[in-house]
Amino acid sequence: MKNFILASFAILGFSTLQAQSVTLNVRLKPIQTLVVNNAQKVVNLDYITKDDYANGVSSVNADHLSIYSTGGFQVKVRGGNDVLEYGGKNIQANTIQIKASAGSDAVNGAQYAQNVQLSTNEATLVTSSTGGVDKKINIEYKGAGDNKYLNNYIAGQDPTVYTTELTYTIISQ
């Protein structure tokens, strides 16, 4: 029996087992994307009737923006000019309002701004504490009523067009 025990120790040896450890980090970087619906890259506010000039006109763009965000985010908008000029006449950008609302695949718990005045200063349209994949945001553009643009038509043009570029941005929060 002694020989068997000694033989067992001789075969197994007296080596000690060693453990090694590895640190595994899951590193999450913020990712936000914002895409404007390709079919809605040009938005027109058409003043055609007397009522249009009196009441203003709007263009509702369903699912205008599509966002992807890892975690909370804000969507902001800013205009390219504070004054839209053409042919020596001008329209103040702040007479145009932008309204955001939940799209067909909404962000849970998001806050949507109502009646943001267009400006070269960024304005927050959507705030959310959670992220989402391919979430949709509706945007409504509304031009002034009260005959504000009555004297901005230039004779001989059909139509007279005042233009500005809008820039939407998304940032993590």
PDB file of C-alpha atoms in Angstrom:
ATOM      1  CA  MET A   1       0.000   0.000   0.000  1.00  0.00           C
ATOM      2  CA  LYS A   2       2.893   2.361   0.799  1.00  0.00           C
ATOM      3  CA  ASN A   3       4.328   1.718  -2.658  1.00  0.00           C
ATOM      4  CA  PHE A   4       1.031   2.596  -4.303  1.00  0.00           C
ATOM      5  CA  ILE A   5       0.731   5.916  -2.424  1.00  0.00           C
ATOM      6  CA  LEU A   6       4.353   6.813  -3.238  1.00  0.00           C
ATOM      7  CA  ALA A   7       3.827   5.889  -6.881  1.00  0.00           C
ATOM      8  CA  SER A   8       0.726   8.099  -6.994  1.00  0.00           C
ATOM      9  CA  PHE A   9       2.661  11.094  -5.633  1.00  0.00           C
ATOM     10  CA  ALA A  10       5.489  10.423  -8.048  1.00  0.00           C
ATOM     11  CA  ILE A  11       3.122  10.388 -11.033  1.00  0.00           C
ATOM     12  CA  LEU A  12       1.094  13.428  -9.976  1.00  0.00           C
ATOM     13  CA  GLY A  13       4.014  15.327  -8.589  1.00  0.00           C
ATOM     14  CA  PHE A  14       3.686  18.160  -6.179  1.00  0.00           C
ATOM     15  CA  SER A  15       2.999  20.875  -8.713  1.00  0.00           C
ATOM     16  CA  THR A  16       0.618  23.589  -7.562  1.00  0.00           C
ATOM     17  CA  LEU A  17      -2.275  24.708  -9.697  1.00  0.00           C
ATOM     18  CA  GLN A  18      -2.099  28.338 -10.815  1.00  0.00           C
ATOM     19  CA  ALA A  19      -5.064  30.501 -11.799  1.00  0.00           C
ATOM     20  CA  GLN A  20      -4.841  33.405 -14.247  1.00  0.00           C
ATOM     21  CA  SER A  21      -7.399  36.176 -14.535  1.00  0.00           C
ATOM     22  CA  VAL A  22      -8.459  38.401 -17.421  1.00  0.00           C
ATOM     23  CA  THR A  23     -10.272  41.712 -17.229  1.00  0.00           C
ATOM     24  CA  LEU A  24     -13.125  41.931 -19.701  1.00  0.00           C
ATOM     25  CA  ASN A  25     -14.516  45.388 -20.395  1.00  0.00           C
ATOM     26  CA  VAL A  26     -17.720  46.009 -22.280  1.00  0.00           C
ATOM     27  CA  ARG A  27     -17.107  49.500 -23.641  1.00  0.00           C
ATOM     28  CA  LEU A  28     -20.174  51.289 -24.938  1.00  0.00           C
ATOM     29  CA  LYS A  29     -19.729  54.419 -26.993  1.00  0.00           C
ATOM     30  CA  PRO A  30     -22.648  56.723 -27.770  1.00  0.00           C
ATOM     31  CA  ILE A  31     -24.082  56.356 -31.262  1.00  0.00           C
ATOM     32  CA  GLN A  32     -26.721  58.656 -32.654  1.00  0.00           C
ATOM     33  CA  THR A  33     -27.944  58.846 -36.212  1.00  0.00           C
ATOM     34  CA  LEU A  34     -30.637  61.067 -37.638  1.00  0.00           C
ATOM     35  CA  VAL A  35     -32.026  60.677 -41.148  1.00  0.00           C
ATOM     36  CA  VAL A  36     -34.505  62.968 -42.897  1.00  0.00           C
ATOM     37  CA  ASN A  37     -37.112  61.073 -44.921  1.00  0.00           C
ATOM     38  CA  ASN A  38     -35.707  61.156 -48.469  1.00  0.00           C
ATOM     39  CA  ALA A  39     -39.142  61.842 -50.000  1.00  0.00           C
ATOM     40  CA  GLN A  40     -39.480  64.921 -47.735  1.00  0.00           C
ATOM     41  CA  LYS A  41     -36.157  66.705 -48.330  1.00  0.00           C
ATOM     42  CA  VAL A  42     -38.020  69.714 -49.784  1.00  0.00           C
ATOM     43  CA  VAL A  43     -40.937  71.177 -47.837  1.00  0.00           C
ATOM     44  CA  ASN A  44     -43.202  73.811 -49.405  1.00  0.00           C
ATOM     45  CA  LEU A  45     -45.521  76.171 -47.593  1.00  0.00           C
ATOM     46  CA  ASP A  46     -47.852  77.192 -50.440  1.00  0.00           C
ATOM     47  CA  TYR A  47     -49.981  80.322 -50.058  1.00  0.00           C
ATOM     48  CA  ILE A  48     -52.662  79.971 -52.730  1.00  0.00           C
ATOM     49  CA  THR A  49     -55.913  81.414 -51.388  1.00  0.00           C
ATOM     50  CA  LYS A  50     -57.021  84.437 -49.397  1.00  0.00           C
ATOM     51  CA  ASP A  51     -57.601  82.116 -46.429  1.00  0.00           C
ATOM     52  CA  ASP A  52     -53.998  80.852 -46.669  1.00  0.00           C
ATOM     53  CA  TYR A  53     -52.684  84.395 -46.211  1.00  0.00           C
ATOM     54  CA  ALA A  54     -55.193  85.099 -43.433  1.00  0.00           C
ATOM     55  CA  ASN A  55     -54.787  81.832 -41.482  1.00  0.00           C
ATOM     56  CA  GLY A  56     -51.324  80.636 -42.432  1.00  0.00           C
ATOM     57  CA  VAL A  57     -50.467  77.300 -43.979  1.00  0.00           C
ATOM     58  CA  SER A  58     -48.800  74.178 -42.666  1.00  0.00           C
ATOM     59  CA  SER A  59     -47.108  71.090 -43.983  1.00  0.00           C
ATOM     60  CA  VAL A  60     -47.338  67.951 -41.850  1.00  0.00           C
ATOM     61  CA  ASN A  61     -44.535  65.507 -42.599  1.00  0.00           C
ATOM     62  CA  ALA A  62     -45.266  62.093 -41.098  1.00  0.00           C
ATOM     63  CA  ASP A  63     -42.154  60.127 -40.075  1.00  0.00           C
ATOM     64  CA  HIS A  64     -40.024  63.054 -41.260  1.00  0.00           C
ATOM     65  CA  LEU A  65     -37.089  62.063 -39.040  1.00  0.00           C
ATOM     66  CA  SER A  66     -35.757  58.613 -38.205  1.00  0.00           C
ATOM     67  CA  ILE A  67     -33.390  58.281 -35.259  1.00  0.00           C
ATOM     68  CA  TYR A  68     -31.117  55.652 -33.749  1.00  0.00           C
ATOM     69  CA  SER A  69     -29.663  56.357 -30.341  1.00  0.00           C
ATOM     70  CA  THR A  70     -27.808  54.386 -27.689  1.00  0.00           C
ATOM     71  CA  GLY A  71     -29.381  55.964 -24.637  1.00  0.00           C
ATOM     72  CA  GLY A  72     -30.985  59.345 -24.088  1.00  0.00           C
ATOM     73  CA  PHE A  73     -30.802  62.042 -26.740  1.00  0.00           C
ATOM     74  CA  GLN A  74     -31.962  65.438 -27.932  1.00  0.00           C
ATOM     75  CA  VAL A  75     -32.984  66.409 -31.462  1.00  0.00           C
ATOM     76  CA  LYS A  76     -32.347  70.052 -32.330  1.00  0.00           C
ATOM     77  CA  VAL A  77     -33.098  72.275 -35.324  1.00  0.00           C
ATOM     78  CA  ARG A  78     -31.714  75.541 -36.613  1.00  0.00           C
ATOM     79  CA  GLY A  79     -32.325  77.596 -39.706  1.00  0.00           C
ATOM     80  CA  GLY A  80     -29.730  78.904 -42.101  1.00  0.00           C
ATOM     81  CA  ASN A  81     -30.929  82.522 -41.966  1.00  0.00           C
ATOM     82  CA  ASP A  82     -32.878  84.742 -39.588  1.00  0.00           C
ATOM     83  CA  VAL A  83     -34.242  86.567 -42.623  1.00  0.00           C
ATOM     84  CA  LEU A  84     -35.348  84.903 -45.863  1.00  0.00           C
ATOM     85  CA  GLU A  85     -34.622  87.396 -48.633  1.00  0.00           C
ATOM     86  CA  TYR A  86     -35.583  87.570 -52.278  1.00  0.00           C
ATOM     87  CA  GLY A  87     -35.827  90.459 -54.735  1.00  0.00           C
ATOM     88  CA  GLY A  88     -35.305  93.133 -52.097  1.00  0.00           C
ATOM     89  CA  LYS A  89     -38.077  91.764 -49.882  1.00  0.00           C
ATOM     90  CA  ASN A  90     -37.803  89.554 -46.818  1.00  0.00           C
ATOM     91  CA  ILE A  91     -39.629  87.202 -44.485  1.00  0.00           C
ATOM     92  CA  GLN A  92     -38.534  86.885 -40.855  1.00  0.00           C
ATOM     93  CA  ALA A  93     -37.620  83.246 -40.146  1.00  0.00           C
ATOM     94  CA  ASN A  94     -39.200  83.435 -36.682  1.00  0.00           C
ATOM     95  CA  THR A  95     -42.634  83.719 -38.345  1.00  0.00           C
ATOM     96  CA  ILE A  96     -42.261  80.035 -39.255  1.00  0.00           C
ATOM     97  CA  GLN A  97     -42.983  77.515 -36.520  1.00  0.00           C
ATOM     98  CA  ILE A  98     -41.881  73.899 -36.202  1.00  0.00           C
ATOM     99  CA  LYS A  99     -43.768  71.329 -34.181  1.00  0.00           C
ATOM    100  CA  ALA A 100     -42.535  67.808 -33.363  1.00  0.00           C
ATOM    101  CA  SER A 101     -44.739  64.839 -32.476  1.00  0.00           C
ATOM    102  CA  ALA A 102     -44.547  61.070 -32.129  1.00  0.00           C
ATOM    103  CA  GLY A 103     -44.217  59.216 -35.414  1.00  0.00           C
ATOM    104  CA  SER A 104     -45.451  55.741 -36.378  1.00  0.00           C
ATOM    105  CA  ASP A 105     -42.755  54.068 -34.225  1.00  0.00           C
ATOM    106  CA  ALA A 106     -42.404  56.530 -31.362  1.00  0.00           C
ATOM    107  CA  VAL A 107     -39.749  56.843 -28.690  1.00  0.00           C
ATOM    108  CA  ASN A 108     -41.242  55.784 -25.350  1.00  0.00           C
ATOM    109  CA  GLY A 109     -41.476  58.694 -22.934  1.00  0.00           C
ATOM    110  CA  ALA A 110     -40.057  61.328 -25.292  1.00  0.00           C
ATOM    111  CA  GLN A 111     -40.944  64.997 -24.841  1.00  0.00           C
ATOM    112  CA  TYR A 112     -41.904  66.861 -28.032  1.00  0.00           C
ATOM    113  CA  ALA A 113     -41.625  70.645 -28.428  1.00  0.00           C
ATOM    114  CA  GLN A 114     -44.607  72.565 -29.724  1.00  0.00           C
ATOM    115  CA  ASN A 115     -44.380  75.689 -31.884  1.00  0.00           C
ATOM    116  CA  VAL A 116     -40.629  76.311 -31.949  1.00  0.00           C
ATOM    117  CA  GLN A 117     -39.832  79.489 -33.885  1.00  0.00           C
ATOM    118  CA  LEU A 118     -37.318  79.005 -36.681  1.00  0.00           C
ATOM    119  CA  SER A 119     -34.012  80.722 -35.896  1.00  0.00           C
ATOM    120  CA  THR A 120     -30.291  80.430 -36.541  1.00  0.00           C
ATOM    121  CA  ASN A 121     -30.037  79.502 -32.845  1.00  0.00           C
ATOM    122  CA  GLU A 122     -30.530  75.801 -32.189  1.00  0.00           C
ATOM    123  CA  ALA A 123     -33.843  74.892 -30.590  1.00  0.00           C
ATOM    124  CA  THR A 124     -34.624  71.538 -28.972  1.00  0.00           C
ATOM    125  CA  LEU A 125     -37.487  69.651 -30.622  1.00  0.00           C
ATOM    126  CA  VAL A 126     -37.300  66.240 -28.914  1.00  0.00           C
ATOM    127  CA  THR A 127     -35.842  65.106 -25.595  1.00  0.00           C
ATOM    128  CA  SER A 128     -35.709  61.488 -24.443  1.00  0.00           C
ATOM    129  CA  SER A 129     -34.021  59.748 -21.536  1.00  0.00           C
ATOM    130  CA  THR A 130     -34.077  56.449 -23.450  1.00  0.00           C
ATOM    131  CA  GLY A 131     -32.695  55.451 -26.812  1.00  0.00           C
ATOM    132  CA  GLY A 132     -34.240  53.536 -29.651  1.00  0.00           C
ATOM    133  CA  VAL A 133     -33.730  51.927 -33.026  1.00  0.00           C
ATOM    134  CA  ASP A 134     -35.305  53.511 -36.125  1.00  0.00           C
ATOM    135  CA  LYS A 135     -37.753  55.603 -34.088  1.00  0.00           C
ATOM    136  CA  LYS A 136     -39.880  58.069 -36.067  1.00  0.00           C
ATOM    137  CA  ILE A 137     -40.639  61.733 -35.465  1.00  0.00           C
ATOM    138  CA  ASN A 138     -43.327  63.758 -37.251  1.00  0.00           C
ATOM    139  CA  ILE A 139     -42.534  67.386 -38.063  1.00  0.00           C
ATOM    140  CA  GLU A 140     -45.079  70.079 -38.905  1.00  0.00           C
ATOM    141  CA  TYR A 141     -43.937  73.341 -40.485  1.00  0.00           C
ATOM    142  CA  LYS A 142     -46.327  76.279 -40.134  1.00  0.00           C
ATOM    143  CA  GLY A 143     -46.064  79.625 -41.906  1.00  0.00           C
ATOM    144  CA  ALA A 144     -47.565  82.825 -40.549  1.00  0.00           C
ATOM    145  CA  GLY A 145     -51.139  83.916 -41.016  1.00  0.00           C
ATOM    146  CA  ASP A 146     -52.610  87.324 -40.299  1.00  0.00           C
ATOM    147  CA  ASN A 147     -51.608  88.400 -43.838  1.00  0.00           C
ATOM    148  CA  LYS A 148     -47.951  88.719 -42.734  1.00  0.00           C
ATOM    149  CA  TYR A 149     -46.624  87.738 -46.167  1.00  0.00           C
ATOM    150  CA  LEU A 150     -49.183  89.722 -48.184  1.00  0.00           C
ATOM    151  CA  ASN A 151     -46.635  92.180 -49.588  1.00  0.00           C
ATOM    152  CA  ASN A 152     -43.889  89.631 -50.235  1.00  0.00           C
ATOM    153  CA  TYR A 153     -45.162  88.471 -53.619  1.00  0.00           C
ATOM    154  CA  ILE A 154     -43.094  89.891 -56.517  1.00  0.00           C
ATOM    155  CA  ALA A 155     -45.098  90.631 -59.675  1.00  0.00           C
ATOM    156  CA  GLY A 156     -44.360  88.447 -62.672  1.00  0.00           C
ATOM    157  CA  GLN A 157     -43.225  85.442 -60.648  1.00  0.00           C
ATOM    158  CA  ASP A 158     -45.339  82.375 -60.142  1.00  0.00           C
ATOM    159  CA  PRO A 159     -44.538  81.670 -57.367  1.00  0.00           C
ATOM    160  CA  THR A 160     -42.135  83.975 -55.516  1.00  0.00           C
ATOM    161  CA  VAL A 161     -39.957  81.612 -53.471  1.00  0.00           C
ATOM    162  CA  TYR A 162     -38.156  82.435 -50.205  1.00  0.00           C
ATOM    163  CA  THR A 163     -35.717  79.699 -49.171  1.00  0.00           C
ATOM    164  CA  THR A 164     -33.635  78.658 -46.179  1.00  0.00           C
ATOM    165  CA  GLU A 165     -31.884  75.437 -45.216  1.00  0.00           C
ATOM    166  CA  LEU A 166     -32.727  73.748 -41.923  1.00  0.00           C
ATOM    167  CA  THR A 167     -30.223  71.612 -40.049  1.00  0.00           C
ATOM    168  CA  TYR A 168     -31.328  68.860 -37.678  1.00  0.00           C
ATOM    169  CA  THR A 169     -28.861  67.432 -35.178  1.00  0.00           C
ATOM    170  CA  ILE A 170     -29.010  64.664 -32.586  1.00  0.00           C
ATOM    171  CA  ILE A 171     -26.837  64.588 -29.480  1.00  0.00           C
ATOM    172  CA  SER A 172     -26.568  62.168 -26.573  1.00  0.00           C
ATOM    173  CA  GLN A 173     -27.788  63.230 -23.165  1.00  0.00           C
TER     174      GLN A 173
END
